[in-house]
Amino acid sequence: MKGLAFRAQSFREHSPSKGQAVFRVVPAGSEFVMVCDEQTVRSAEVQRSSTAGTPLSQLREDSRDHSSSLDREVDRRLRLEFQEQQELQEQQHRQEIQRLRSYYSQQAEESEERYRSEMSLLQTRLQELSEVEAACR
């Protein structure tokens, strides 16, 4: 803070010639702000003087109100982000279920085809064996 105060004093005022900007360093809370025109200097000084006269309880209440509104905004954004993530996961889940359904349906069709082929082959062999047995009698 001492370094800031020292630097602030070194920039405190600069007497401008015509057309040059005015630079001032004014305290703003626990920091110093360098402002570059008279209107900005005045508004910063008015703001500083208005908060200087404000009771500490009012400043605390304002701070709580501000914190509360920030908390609500953060809460709202987190809820939205959570909802978006949840919807994305549900969509991915539906897609995965559909992919698995297609995969297992295809597997069932292939198994059924193999079963039919094997049954046909076994029936053919049975018929051949029956004919051979009938011929041997």
mmCIF file of C-alpha atoms in Angstrom:
data_model
loop_
_atom_site.group_PDB
_atom_site.id
_atom_site.type_symbol
_atom_site.label_atom_id
_atom_site.label_comp_id
_atom_site.label_asym_id
_atom_site.label_seq_id
_atom_site.Cartn_x
_atom_site.Cartn_y
_atom_site.Cartn_z
ATOM 1 C CA MET A 1 0.000 0.000 0.000
ATOM 2 C CA LYS A 2 2.919 2.359 0.753
ATOM 3 C CA GLY A 3 4.297 1.779 -2.738
ATOM 4 C CA LEU A 4 0.913 2.632 -4.231
ATOM 5 C CA ALA A 5 0.610 5.774 -2.153
ATOM 6 C CA PHE A 6 4.117 6.860 -3.174
ATOM 7 C CA ARG A 7 3.406 6.219 -6.849
ATOM 8 C CA ALA A 8 0.057 7.953 -6.492
ATOM 9 C CA GLN A 9 1.708 11.076 -5.092
ATOM 10 C CA SER A 10 4.240 11.120 -7.891
ATOM 11 C CA PHE A 11 1.368 11.163 -10.431
ATOM 12 C CA ARG A 12 -0.941 13.273 -8.272
ATOM 13 C CA GLU A 13 -1.339 16.144 -10.716
ATOM 14 C CA HIS A 14 0.196 17.213 -13.939
ATOM 15 C CA SER A 15 -0.398 20.768 -15.119
ATOM 16 C CA PRO A 16 -1.361 20.439 -18.721
ATOM 17 C CA SER A 17 -0.750 22.899 -21.426
ATOM 18 C CA LYS A 18 -3.642 23.550 -23.723
ATOM 19 C CA GLY A 19 -4.919 20.330 -25.401
ATOM 20 C CA GLN A 20 -3.154 17.942 -23.006
ATOM 21 C CA ALA A 21 -5.056 15.550 -20.784
ATOM 22 C CA VAL A 22 -5.241 15.938 -17.023
ATOM 23 C CA PHE A 23 -4.101 12.935 -15.045
ATOM 24 C CA ARG A 24 -4.980 12.471 -11.401
ATOM 25 C CA VAL A 25 -4.724 9.561 -9.080
ATOM 26 C CA VAL A 26 -7.664 9.296 -6.733
ATOM 27 C CA PRO A 27 -8.260 6.749 -4.020
ATOM 28 C CA ALA A 28 -11.056 4.313 -4.763
ATOM 29 C CA GLY A 29 -11.643 2.118 -1.744
ATOM 30 C CA SER A 30 -8.362 0.382 -0.930
ATOM 31 C CA GLU A 31 -6.893 1.094 -4.384
ATOM 32 C CA PHE A 32 -5.823 4.132 -6.351
ATOM 33 C CA VAL A 33 -7.248 4.883 -9.768
ATOM 34 C CA MET A 34 -5.605 7.128 -12.355
ATOM 35 C CA VAL A 35 -8.159 9.155 -14.251
ATOM 36 C CA CYS A 36 -7.486 11.213 -17.311
ATOM 37 C CA ASP A 37 -10.106 13.940 -17.647
ATOM 38 C CA GLU A 38 -11.751 16.430 -15.351
ATOM 39 C CA GLN A 39 -15.238 14.909 -15.683
ATOM 40 C CA THR A 40 -13.972 11.463 -14.727
ATOM 41 C CA VAL A 41 -12.021 13.022 -11.848
ATOM 42 C CA ARG A 42 -15.166 14.746 -10.590
ATOM 43 C CA SER A 43 -17.317 11.592 -10.842
ATOM 44 C CA ALA A 44 -14.648 9.550 -9.030
ATOM 45 C CA GLU A 45 -14.415 12.202 -6.299
ATOM 46 C CA VAL A 46 -18.215 12.343 -5.975
ATOM 47 C CA GLN A 47 -18.379 8.564 -5.719
ATOM 48 C CA ARG A 48 -15.578 8.550 -3.132
ATOM 49 C CA SER A 49 -17.246 11.271 -1.079
ATOM 50 C CA SER A 50 -20.649 9.589 -1.316
ATOM 51 C CA THR A 51 -19.297 6.296 0.013
ATOM 52 C CA ALA A 52 -17.246 8.103 2.653
ATOM 53 C CA GLY A 53 -20.422 9.474 4.206
ATOM 54 C CA THR A 54 -22.350 6.210 3.937
ATOM 55 C CA PRO A 55 -22.741 4.385 7.227
ATOM 56 C CA LEU A 56 -20.840 1.149 7.533
ATOM 57 C CA SER A 57 -24.067 -0.801 8.097
ATOM 58 C CA GLN A 58 -25.430 0.497 4.785
ATOM 59 C CA LEU A 59 -22.234 -0.495 2.994
ATOM 60 C CA ARG A 60 -22.445 -3.961 4.554
ATOM 61 C CA GLU A 61 -26.081 -4.305 3.513
ATOM 62 C CA ASP A 62 -25.255 -3.186 -0.018
ATOM 63 C CA SER A 63 -22.402 -5.685 -0.080
ATOM 64 C CA ARG A 64 -24.716 -8.489 1.121
ATOM 65 C CA ASP A 65 -27.326 -7.534 -1.474
ATOM 66 C CA HIS A 66 -24.680 -7.551 -4.176
ATOM 67 C CA SER A 67 -23.317 -10.890 -2.945
ATOM 68 C CA SER A 68 -26.828 -12.286 -2.799
ATOM 69 C CA SER A 69 -27.588 -11.240 -6.364
ATOM 70 C CA LEU A 70 -24.245 -12.678 -7.500
ATOM 71 C CA ASP A 71 -25.036 -15.924 -5.679
ATOM 72 C CA ARG A 72 -28.420 -16.095 -7.393
ATOM 73 C CA GLU A 73 -26.823 -15.464 -10.789
ATOM 74 C CA VAL A 74 -24.148 -18.103 -10.183
ATOM 75 C CA ASP A 75 -26.841 -20.516 -8.971
ATOM 76 C CA ARG A 76 -28.969 -19.830 -12.059
ATOM 77 C CA ARG A 77 -26.026 -20.364 -14.408
ATOM 78 C CA LEU A 78 -24.979 -23.560 -12.648
ATOM 79 C CA ARG A 79 -28.532 -24.897 -12.849
ATOM 80 C CA LEU A 80 -28.661 -24.107 -16.577
ATOM 81 C CA GLU A 81 -25.294 -25.739 -17.161
ATOM 82 C CA PHE A 82 -26.365 -28.794 -15.150
ATOM 83 C CA GLN A 83 -29.622 -29.016 -17.106
ATOM 84 C CA GLU A 84 -27.758 -28.768 -20.424
ATOM 85 C CA GLN A 85 -25.313 -31.476 -19.359
ATOM 86 C CA GLN A 86 -28.168 -33.668 -18.187
ATOM 87 C CA GLU A 87 -30.010 -33.256 -21.494
ATOM 88 C CA LEU A 88 -26.817 -34.023 -23.410
ATOM 89 C CA GLN A 89 -26.250 -37.177 -21.351
ATOM 90 C CA GLU A 90 -29.855 -38.280 -21.876
ATOM 91 C CA GLN A 91 -29.505 -37.763 -25.617
ATOM 92 C CA GLN A 92 -26.252 -39.736 -25.662
ATOM 93 C CA HIS A 93 -27.919 -42.455 -23.597
ATOM 94 C CA ARG A 94 -30.832 -42.710 -26.067
ATOM 95 C CA GLN A 95 -28.378 -42.920 -28.964
ATOM 96 C CA GLU A 96 -26.373 -45.630 -27.194
ATOM 97 C CA ILE A 97 -29.559 -47.612 -26.448
ATOM 98 C CA GLN A 98 -30.570 -47.365 -30.118
ATOM 99 C CA ARG A 99 -27.101 -48.448 -31.242
ATOM 100 C CA LEU A 100 -27.155 -51.437 -28.881
ATOM 101 C CA ARG A 101 -30.690 -52.336 -29.964
ATOM 102 C CA SER A 102 -29.579 -52.367 -33.608
ATOM 103 C CA TYR A 103 -26.451 -54.363 -32.796
ATOM 104 C CA TYR A 104 -28.292 -57.062 -30.845
ATOM 105 C CA SER A 105 -31.077 -57.206 -33.411
ATOM 106 C CA GLN A 106 -28.481 -57.855 -36.101
ATOM 107 C CA GLN A 107 -26.789 -60.468 -33.904
ATOM 108 C CA ALA A 108 -30.147 -62.222 -33.354
ATOM 109 C CA GLU A 109 -30.870 -62.261 -37.110
ATOM 110 C CA GLU A 110 -27.410 -63.712 -37.844
ATOM 111 C CA SER A 111 -27.846 -66.358 -35.124
ATOM 112 C CA GLU A 112 -31.268 -67.257 -36.490
ATOM 113 C CA GLU A 113 -29.820 -67.625 -39.993
ATOM 114 C CA ARG A 114 -26.991 -69.846 -38.707
ATOM 115 C CA TYR A 115 -29.572 -71.951 -36.808
ATOM 116 C CA ARG A 116 -31.704 -72.368 -39.935
ATOM 117 C CA SER A 117 -28.656 -73.376 -42.001
ATOM 118 C CA GLU A 118 -27.546 -75.858 -39.374
ATOM 119 C CA MET A 119 -31.075 -77.312 -39.067
ATOM 120 C CA SER A 120 -31.295 -77.687 -42.839
ATOM 121 C CA LEU A 121 -27.919 -79.405 -42.935
ATOM 122 C CA LEU A 122 -28.891 -81.735 -40.078
ATOM 123 C CA GLN A 123 -32.218 -82.602 -41.761
ATOM 124 C CA THR A 124 -30.390 -83.387 -45.000
ATOM 125 C CA ARG A 125 -27.929 -85.661 -43.179
ATOM 126 C CA LEU A 126 -30.773 -87.356 -41.300
ATOM 127 C CA GLN A 127 -32.601 -88.006 -44.559
ATOM 128 C CA GLU A 128 -29.409 -89.401 -46.133
ATOM 129 C CA LEU A 129 -28.816 -91.670 -43.144
ATOM 130 C CA SER A 130 -32.445 -92.840 -43.233
ATOM 131 C CA GLU A 131 -32.059 -93.712 -46.933
ATOM 132 C CA VAL A 132 -28.803 -95.583 -46.274
ATOM 133 C CA GLU A 133 -30.429 -97.491 -43.405
ATOM 134 C CA ALA A 134 -33.465 -98.334 -45.525
ATOM 135 C CA ALA A 135 -31.149 -99.559 -48.300
ATOM 136 C CA CYS A 136 -29.256 -101.756 -45.863
ATOM 137 C CA ARG A 137 -32.407 -103.551 -44.690
#
